Amino acid sequence: MPRIDLRRLILLLSLSVVTLTAGNLFFASYQTQRNFLMAQTLEANRIYAVKLASTTENFLKLTQQQLAFSAALLPEIWDQPEKLWQETHRLRRETNSFNSVTVIRADGKIIAASPSYMNLTGTFSSSEGFRQATSRRQPNISQPYIGSSNHLMIQISHPVFDADGNYLGYLGAGIYLNEPNILHSLLGEQYYRDGTYLYVVDTQGRLIYHQDPTRVGDVVKGNPAIDAVIAGQTGSLQLNNSQGIDMLTGYAPVPRIGWGVISQRPTAVTLEGLQRLMLEVAGYAVPLLLLSLLGIWWISTLITKPLWQLANSTQYWGSSTAAQSVSKVRAWYYEAAQLKNAMQKALMSLHQQLGRLNQENVTDPLTGLTNRRGLQLILEDWENRRQPFSVLALDIDHFKQVNDSYGHSAGDLVLQHLAQQMRRHSRESDVLCRHGGEEFLMLLPGTPPSQAIQVAERLRAAMAYTESPNGIPVTVSLGVASWPQARKTVALVLKEADQALYRAKESGRNRVVHADQDMPPDDANG
């Protein structure tokens, strides 16, 4: 697998650092501005909701004062229907705050009503507003209800008492929620084309004002802003409305009646200008970023050239021209110069050290054979040099019984005996390895499969017919495989040899099995 060179690595690192830094600055700037805009909008909506809640509170207070003044005039004209009607008409027309004004006796009979076309005079009221007003007999603002004219409405009422304090009835002013009314005048002008709008709910979460008239009367559940404002809280939060739109919401209660005023604006609208701004910033930043990367590429080429030349010379380290190749490198900065000098001084000693293994670290202390670490170094070297070889995987048969029956010292003698036999039946170039426990490997460089099987058979026979030092009969089973073969890796070949060894054990032990099942019998028998 080709490795990435230093120049590309520097470019990649620089690109990553520059991109991450620019991206982090861009993201941090965006997040800072975003949080500021959202906090600013939330606070603006909260203040706006407080302002309109106060406006609504003052309106309700004013209407109750108007009703109180008018109600104080009614006892003197209580038995004069014409004057009662004139007073209701005056009250409705003068303030333009109410859709209807009625005077209702204690028994529910409407004795005066404006406007006249509704024909309410002389009829009896049994509405929720009537029940609330007569039961409380004090200034009252009703909850929304369906009135006698089939309007969703609220009624602001004031009781009427005679000079002796007897309850005569009440003066009621109706505001129709699903028709143009004073709430529309107070709040309707606050709807903007950018999506900001207001709505008002009663103590049950019922919409009593909304920019969409069809929604007036709906009860909204699960809205945290509505839940908070009904509980008398003032604040702001980010939420998804009933249409699933992300909103920045401010809310405030109307203390006199317990209503809640909610002002909200879509988050997307709030951030729309910021997104355009960030795109403009990116448009200015990207060309400068590209110029910076071009400069980094040129500088990295200058820095890495001597190092690349020195690294390239190591490919011909064993040739006579290696020293000359190193001397031609123009090391123009300190690190490259030091590396060049070190390579020149160490060239000859490095030649001598190539291929030398530390015997103490790569030798099994019991058998004197190569251990796993040495085996790995040799296999890596052979694989890099494409050195063909055959491998013999061998295992002492019933070795556990030897340890259990004669003790571990006897087992150690058996292992040493096998190591001696492996040396007797190998060449100087062969690698003998104790792979672990009673498992051993023999690596035979440049040996074809047929010859490897012959070596395995000779070793098997020698172990079977040669008495061990302590007189214990010992046999071995062997598996044979070769590399390279059909694009198989060294690791896979070793695994195949190991699998062949286990097939030898399963088929009776004291035998040789080749990993290639299709090998002719003559080759397999050596």
XYZ file of C-alpha atoms in Angstrom:
526
model
C 0.000 0.000 0.000
C 1.618 3.313 -1.045
C 2.280 5.736 1.786
C 1.470 9.418 1.660
C 4.526 11.660 1.277
C 5.440 14.520 3.602
C 4.465 17.267 1.163
C 0.943 15.907 0.828
C 0.843 15.317 4.567
C 1.759 18.961 5.232
C -0.829 20.080 2.701
C -3.442 17.836 4.257
C -2.562 19.012 7.756
C -2.542 22.654 6.680
C -5.806 22.252 4.823
C -7.334 20.600 7.867
C -6.061 23.277 10.243
C -7.055 26.177 7.995
C -10.440 24.638 7.205
C -11.154 23.745 10.826
C -10.001 27.156 12.036
C -12.039 28.995 9.424
C -14.973 26.716 10.007
C -14.721 27.156 13.765
C -14.556 30.947 13.445
C -17.432 30.901 10.988
C -19.471 28.610 13.213
C -18.624 30.543 16.381
C -19.527 33.822 14.682
C -22.771 32.360 13.389
C -23.681 30.861 16.762
C -22.858 34.082 18.604
C -24.956 36.185 16.233
C -27.700 33.563 16.200
C -27.912 33.397 19.985
C -27.861 37.195 20.195
C -30.659 37.572 17.640
C -32.761 34.868 19.260
C -32.246 36.319 22.750
C -33.040 39.787 21.431
C -36.204 38.555 19.702
C -37.323 36.583 22.746
C -36.863 39.631 24.970
C -38.596 41.897 22.447
C -41.559 39.519 22.279
C -41.698 39.307 26.064
C -41.670 43.096 26.439
C -44.242 43.388 23.680
C -46.498 40.846 25.350
C -46.139 42.717 28.663
C -47.013 45.982 26.946
C -50.115 44.584 25.256
C -51.175 42.744 28.406
C -50.958 46.083 30.216
C -52.929 47.741 27.408
C -55.602 45.054 27.654
C -55.634 45.391 31.441
C -56.143 49.137 31.153
C -58.878 48.655 28.573
C -60.759 46.251 30.842
C -60.336 48.613 33.768
C -61.657 51.511 31.681
C -64.669 49.546 30.428
C -65.561 48.509 33.957
C -65.362 52.160 35.018
C -67.637 53.128 32.106
C -70.126 50.435 33.055
C -69.972 51.458 36.698
C -70.766 55.087 35.809
C -73.631 54.076 33.533
C -74.967 51.504 36.014
C -75.170 54.202 38.667
C -77.666 56.091 36.457
C -79.994 53.138 35.850
C -81.937 52.865 39.158
C -83.611 56.237 38.543
C -84.816 55.202 35.085
C -85.283 51.492 35.795
C -88.998 51.660 34.939
C -88.493 53.842 31.844
C -87.704 51.511 28.897
C -87.074 54.339 26.430
C -84.464 55.987 28.625
C -82.890 52.614 29.402
C -82.524 51.967 25.686
C -81.068 55.441 25.126
C -78.458 54.754 27.795
C -77.491 51.399 26.295
C -77.352 52.945 22.841
C -75.244 55.845 24.102
C -72.846 53.480 25.835
C -72.395 51.270 22.764
C -72.020 54.153 20.269
C -69.977 56.477 22.446
C -67.154 54.111 23.321
C -67.195 51.814 20.273
C -65.815 49.189 22.613
C -68.745 46.778 22.651
C -70.706 44.816 20.099
C -73.823 44.889 22.268
C -75.082 46.471 25.507
C -78.018 45.068 27.498
C -79.882 45.763 30.731
C -81.106 42.536 32.311
C -83.366 42.186 35.338
C -82.605 39.796 38.140
C -85.116 37.304 36.705
C -83.269 37.278 33.361
C -85.593 39.471 31.365
C -83.821 41.820 28.967
C -85.473 45.224 29.443
C -83.176 47.213 27.121
C -80.720 46.222 24.388
C -78.571 47.892 21.760
C -78.416 47.404 18.843
C -82.136 47.208 18.373
C -82.043 44.931 15.321
C -81.099 42.008 17.511
C -84.632 42.077 18.991
C -83.473 41.024 22.417
C -85.703 43.370 24.420
C -88.435 41.454 26.209
C -86.706 38.100 25.895
C -85.232 36.153 28.787
C -81.542 35.313 29.038
C -80.278 32.015 30.344
C -76.721 32.385 29.083
C -73.545 31.595 30.972
C -72.874 35.323 31.208
C -76.246 35.846 32.932
C -75.566 33.043 35.417
C -72.116 34.389 36.257
C -73.332 37.988 36.656
C -76.383 37.199 38.803
C -74.583 34.684 41.000
C -71.709 37.037 41.794
C -73.643 40.347 41.839
C -70.424 42.315 41.477
C -68.364 43.697 38.582
C -67.497 40.709 36.465
C -65.800 39.686 33.220
C -67.129 36.352 32.079
C -65.335 33.447 30.514
C -66.056 33.025 26.764
C -69.439 31.458 26.029
C -72.025 31.160 23.241
C -74.556 33.962 23.691
C -78.247 34.065 22.821
C -77.350 35.439 19.385
C -75.079 32.431 18.773
C -71.946 34.541 19.068
C -68.826 33.387 20.887
C -68.506 36.263 23.313
C -67.393 37.603 26.657
C -69.577 39.802 28.822
C -68.381 42.645 31.003
C -71.077 43.342 33.587
C -71.845 45.638 36.502
C -74.650 45.023 39.029
C -77.504 47.524 39.534
C -78.880 48.130 43.042
C -81.724 50.457 44.115
C -81.435 53.032 46.879
C -82.255 50.405 49.495
C -79.542 48.068 48.251
C -81.888 45.635 46.553
C -80.430 43.825 43.540
C -82.331 44.872 40.421
C -80.197 43.234 37.729
C -77.098 44.236 35.819
C -75.752 46.234 32.928
C -73.887 43.978 30.500
C -71.597 44.807 27.581
C -70.780 42.045 25.100
C -67.648 41.647 22.973
C -68.101 39.174 20.106
C -64.816 37.285 19.738
C -65.333 36.045 16.194
C -66.377 39.414 14.815
C -64.587 42.778 14.601
C -64.288 44.083 18.151
C -62.155 46.159 20.451
C -59.570 43.369 20.826
C -59.037 43.489 17.079
C -58.504 47.232 17.351
C -56.013 46.825 20.197
C -54.140 43.791 18.923
C -54.905 43.313 15.234
C -52.593 46.084 14.116
C -49.669 44.230 15.641
C -49.580 41.482 12.992
C -46.648 41.847 10.619
C -45.883 40.321 7.270
C -42.677 38.731 8.599
C -44.780 36.190 10.475
C -44.892 37.878 13.867
C -48.357 37.718 15.392
C -50.234 37.853 18.681
C -52.941 35.788 20.221
C -54.835 35.881 23.506
C -56.091 32.942 25.555
C -58.435 32.720 28.514
C -57.830 30.787 31.713
C -58.799 27.513 30.001
C -56.371 27.935 27.094
C -59.183 28.926 24.710
C -58.228 31.344 21.959
C -60.220 34.543 22.410
C -58.184 36.503 19.880
C -56.124 35.208 16.961
C -55.059 36.665 13.623
C -56.843 33.694 12.023
C -60.528 34.240 12.986
C -61.377 30.596 12.315
C -59.216 29.563 15.251
C -61.021 31.766 17.804
C -62.702 29.467 20.310
C -60.184 26.627 19.877
C -58.680 25.213 23.060
C -54.903 24.766 22.740
C -53.286 21.951 24.716
C -49.640 21.137 25.285
C -48.284 24.603 24.552
C -45.733 25.465 27.293
C -46.128 29.223 26.746
C -49.905 29.003 27.231
C -49.471 26.777 30.293
C -47.023 29.284 31.789
C -49.098 32.401 31.102
C -52.272 30.791 32.466
C -50.271 30.113 35.637
C -49.632 33.865 35.846
C -46.019 33.775 34.645
C -44.268 36.276 32.416
C -41.378 35.122 30.242
C -40.131 33.897 26.888
C -39.098 30.614 25.309
C -38.479 28.817 22.027
C -41.134 26.282 21.021
C -42.889 24.565 18.146
C -46.413 25.850 17.641
C -49.431 23.718 16.772
C -48.411 23.806 13.076
C -44.930 22.517 13.963
C -43.233 25.864 13.220
C -40.272 26.808 15.405
C -41.242 30.041 17.181
C -39.606 32.568 19.499
C -42.330 33.381 21.981
C -42.911 35.994 24.678
C -45.894 35.909 27.012
C -47.492 37.914 29.802
C -50.760 37.576 31.789
C -53.604 40.067 32.110
C -54.013 40.093 35.916
C -57.572 41.473 36.046
C -59.078 38.510 34.195
C -56.336 35.880 34.011
C -55.990 36.005 30.237
C -52.630 35.520 28.574
C -51.106 37.560 25.739
C -48.604 35.641 23.563
C -46.377 37.322 20.979
C -44.307 35.097 18.693
C -42.158 35.197 15.612
C -40.822 32.330 13.474
C -37.209 31.471 14.281
C -36.470 31.074 10.566
C -37.594 34.649 9.898
C -35.434 35.947 12.730
C -32.351 34.160 11.364
C -33.007 34.790 7.673
C -30.944 37.981 7.567
C -28.105 36.342 9.501
C -27.930 33.489 7.009
C -27.632 35.916 4.114
C -24.912 37.778 5.993
C -22.937 34.601 6.657
C -23.141 33.654 2.967
C -21.700 37.038 2.070
C -18.894 36.542 4.611
C -18.159 33.135 3.121
C -18.029 34.686 -0.344
C -15.269 37.037 0.803
C -13.406 34.441 2.887
C -13.174 31.555 0.383
C -10.893 33.303 -2.187
C -8.488 34.334 0.577
C -8.570 30.780 1.912
C -7.664 29.402 -1.513
C -4.757 31.860 -1.836
C -3.512 30.807 1.595
C -3.599 27.153 0.604
C -1.673 27.925 -2.601
C 1.019 29.645 -0.532
C 1.145 26.700 1.870
C 1.550 24.307 -1.062
C 4.542 26.289 -2.416
C 6.234 26.525 1.002
C 5.622 22.848 1.759
C 7.245 21.905 -1.550
C 10.409 23.832 -0.594
C 10.508 22.290 2.877
C 9.860 18.705 1.868
C 12.060 18.502 -1.233
C 15.358 17.681 0.591
C 13.568 15.267 2.905
C 11.905 13.600 -0.072
C 15.285 13.221 -1.793
C 16.849 11.703 1.321
C 13.902 9.348 1.755
C 14.035 8.378 -1.914
C 17.729 7.495 -1.623
C 16.879 4.824 0.966
C 15.252 2.768 -1.798
C 18.759 2.142 -3.169
C 20.434 1.810 0.231
C 22.183 -1.362 -0.737
C 23.653 0.005 -3.988
C 27.066 1.605 -4.448
C 25.457 4.880 -5.523
C 23.579 5.424 -2.227
C 26.287 7.648 -0.706
C 26.548 9.698 -3.897
C 22.769 10.116 -3.998
C 22.723 11.379 -0.423
C 25.576 13.824 -1.018
C 23.693 15.503 -3.893
C 20.788 16.488 -1.668
C 20.662 20.263 -1.056
C 19.804 20.431 2.644
C 19.182 24.146 3.058
C 17.780 24.108 6.592
C 19.061 22.727 9.879
C 16.979 19.570 10.288
C 17.568 18.376 6.739
C 21.309 19.089 7.030
C 21.563 17.135 10.285
C 19.661 14.239 8.800
C 21.884 14.239 5.714
C 25.060 14.174 7.831
C 23.685 11.393 10.012
C 22.749 9.332 6.968
C 26.197 9.757 5.449
C 27.965 8.783 8.687
C 25.696 5.849 9.376
C 25.510 4.455 5.849
C 28.117 1.714 6.271
C 27.053 0.700 9.779
C 23.440 0.619 8.663
C 24.370 -1.818 5.886
C 25.889 -4.095 8.471
C 22.911 -3.866 10.779
C 20.326 -4.713 8.133
C 19.062 -8.219 8.660
C 20.811 -8.590 12.083
C 18.476 -9.695 14.851
C 19.017 -9.324 18.545
C 19.487 -12.930 19.595
C 18.472 -12.332 23.165
C 15.118 -10.940 22.127
C 14.316 -13.369 19.321
C 15.440 -16.705 20.822
C 13.391 -19.143 22.887
C 15.429 -19.789 26.073
C 14.394 -23.467 26.427
C 14.996 -24.763 22.909
C 17.337 -22.120 21.482
C 15.023 -21.750 18.487
C 13.619 -18.489 17.144
C 10.658 -17.194 19.123
C 7.478 -15.473 17.925
C 9.093 -12.037 17.742
C 11.961 -13.268 15.585
C 9.520 -15.191 13.408
C 7.488 -12.035 12.799
C 10.575 -10.032 11.795
C 11.709 -12.714 9.375
C 8.262 -13.101 7.823
C 7.976 -9.332 7.314
C 11.400 -9.258 5.657
C 10.593 -12.200 3.387
C 7.216 -10.756 2.462
C 8.784 -7.399 1.576
C 11.432 -9.132 -0.542
C 8.890 -11.571 -2.029
C 10.982 -14.501 -0.812
C 9.168 -17.795 -1.633
C 9.124 -20.361 1.173
C 7.348 -23.392 2.533
C 6.233 -23.680 6.132
C 6.005 -26.785 8.323
C 3.667 -26.502 11.305
C 4.341 -29.336 13.787
C 2.941 -30.306 17.132
C 3.974 -32.999 19.634
C 1.305 -35.682 19.885
C -0.242 -36.138 23.340
C 2.216 -33.718 24.901
C -0.188 -32.945 27.759
C -0.044 -36.607 28.793
C 3.742 -36.357 28.962
C 3.527 -33.383 31.336
C 0.748 -34.977 33.377
C 2.462 -38.375 33.644
C 6.161 -37.491 33.908
C 6.175 -33.875 34.988
C 7.104 -30.604 33.302
C 10.862 -31.277 33.512
C 10.365 -34.380 31.371
C 8.208 -32.332 29.011
C 11.022 -29.770 28.674
C 13.441 -32.564 27.696
C 10.993 -33.704 25.024
C 10.775 -30.155 23.632
C 14.570 -29.902 23.538
C 14.768 -33.312 21.843
C 12.371 -32.108 19.093
C 14.439 -28.933 18.627
C 17.575 -31.065 18.121
C 15.847 -33.213 15.514
C 14.624 -30.084 13.697
C 18.222 -28.822 13.507
C 19.436 -32.189 12.181
C 16.866 -32.172 9.388
C 17.210 -28.559 8.286
C 19.545 -26.357 6.287
C 21.484 -23.391 7.578
C 19.123 -21.038 5.708
C 16.009 -22.585 7.249
C 14.309 -20.831 10.139
C 13.339 -22.980 13.114
C 10.823 -21.500 15.507
C 9.046 -22.444 18.693
C 5.642 -20.943 18.098
C 4.299 -21.603 21.593
C 3.984 -24.544 24.002
C 4.497 -27.750 21.991
C 3.835 -26.012 18.640
C 6.777 -25.439 16.282
C 7.349 -23.997 12.805
C 9.977 -24.594 10.160
C 10.363 -22.001 7.388
C 12.122 -23.391 4.317
C 13.095 -20.554 1.926
C 13.042 -21.357 -1.792
C 11.616 -24.822 -1.131
C 8.753 -26.135 -3.319
C 5.859 -28.031 -1.737
C 7.066 -31.500 -2.795
C 10.477 -31.025 -1.152
C 8.879 -29.507 1.933
C 6.739 -32.630 2.326
C 9.878 -34.783 2.079
C 11.548 -32.761 4.831
C 8.426 -33.121 6.960
C 8.342 -36.893 6.442
C 12.006 -37.250 7.396
C 11.465 -35.257 10.569
C 8.309 -37.218 11.424
C 10.116 -40.541 10.966
C 13.130 -39.372 12.965
C 10.894 -38.449 15.909
C 8.926 -41.690 15.670
C 11.992 -43.992 15.561
C 14.433 -42.079 17.748
C 14.187 -42.551 21.490
C 13.907 -39.337 23.468
C 16.499 -38.607 26.219
C 14.172 -39.749 29.010
C 12.948 -42.792 27.116
C 9.467 -41.446 26.480
C 8.144 -42.339 22.963
C 7.350 -39.142 21.095
C 5.662 -38.594 17.739
C 4.723 -35.414 15.881
C 2.046 -34.368 13.420
C 2.873 -31.912 10.655
C 1.014 -29.547 8.319
C 2.664 -28.139 5.182
C 1.850 -25.010 3.122
C 3.752 -22.768 0.716
C 3.934 -19.038 -0.178
C 3.309 -17.248 -2.477
C 0.244 -19.019 -3.773
C -2.878 -17.637 -5.538
C -2.487 -14.127 -4.068
C -2.676 -15.471 -0.521
C -1.085 -13.490 2.261
C 1.650 -14.877 4.512
C -0.768 -14.876 7.430
C -3.266 -16.947 5.437
C -0.570 -19.455 4.424
C 0.470 -19.894 8.068
C -3.182 -20.429 8.960
C -3.521 -23.060 6.214
C -0.449 -24.877 7.528
C -1.959 -24.825 11.003
C -5.269 -26.182 9.633
C -3.372 -28.955 7.817
C -1.641 -29.806 11.127
C -4.999 -30.206 12.844
C -6.248 -32.414 10.013
C -3.177 -34.590 10.585
C -4.077 -34.895 14.251
C -7.711 -35.624 13.514
C -6.769 -38.346 11.027
C -4.660 -40.286 13.537
C -1.550 -38.233 14.386
C 2.071 -39.105 13.525
C 1.578 -38.031 9.923
C 2.067 -35.224 7.412
C -0.811 -33.381 5.704
C -0.410 -30.740 2.994
C -2.727 -27.744 2.921
C -3.453 -28.326 -0.803
C -6.037 -31.115 -0.871
C -5.608 -31.542 -4.643
C -1.913 -32.451 -4.459
C -1.178 -35.835 -6.078
C -0.623 -38.708 -3.614
C 2.969 -39.207 -4.781
C 3.842 -35.618 -3.870
C 2.007 -35.880 -0.565
C 3.955 -38.974 0.472
C 7.283 -37.464 -0.488
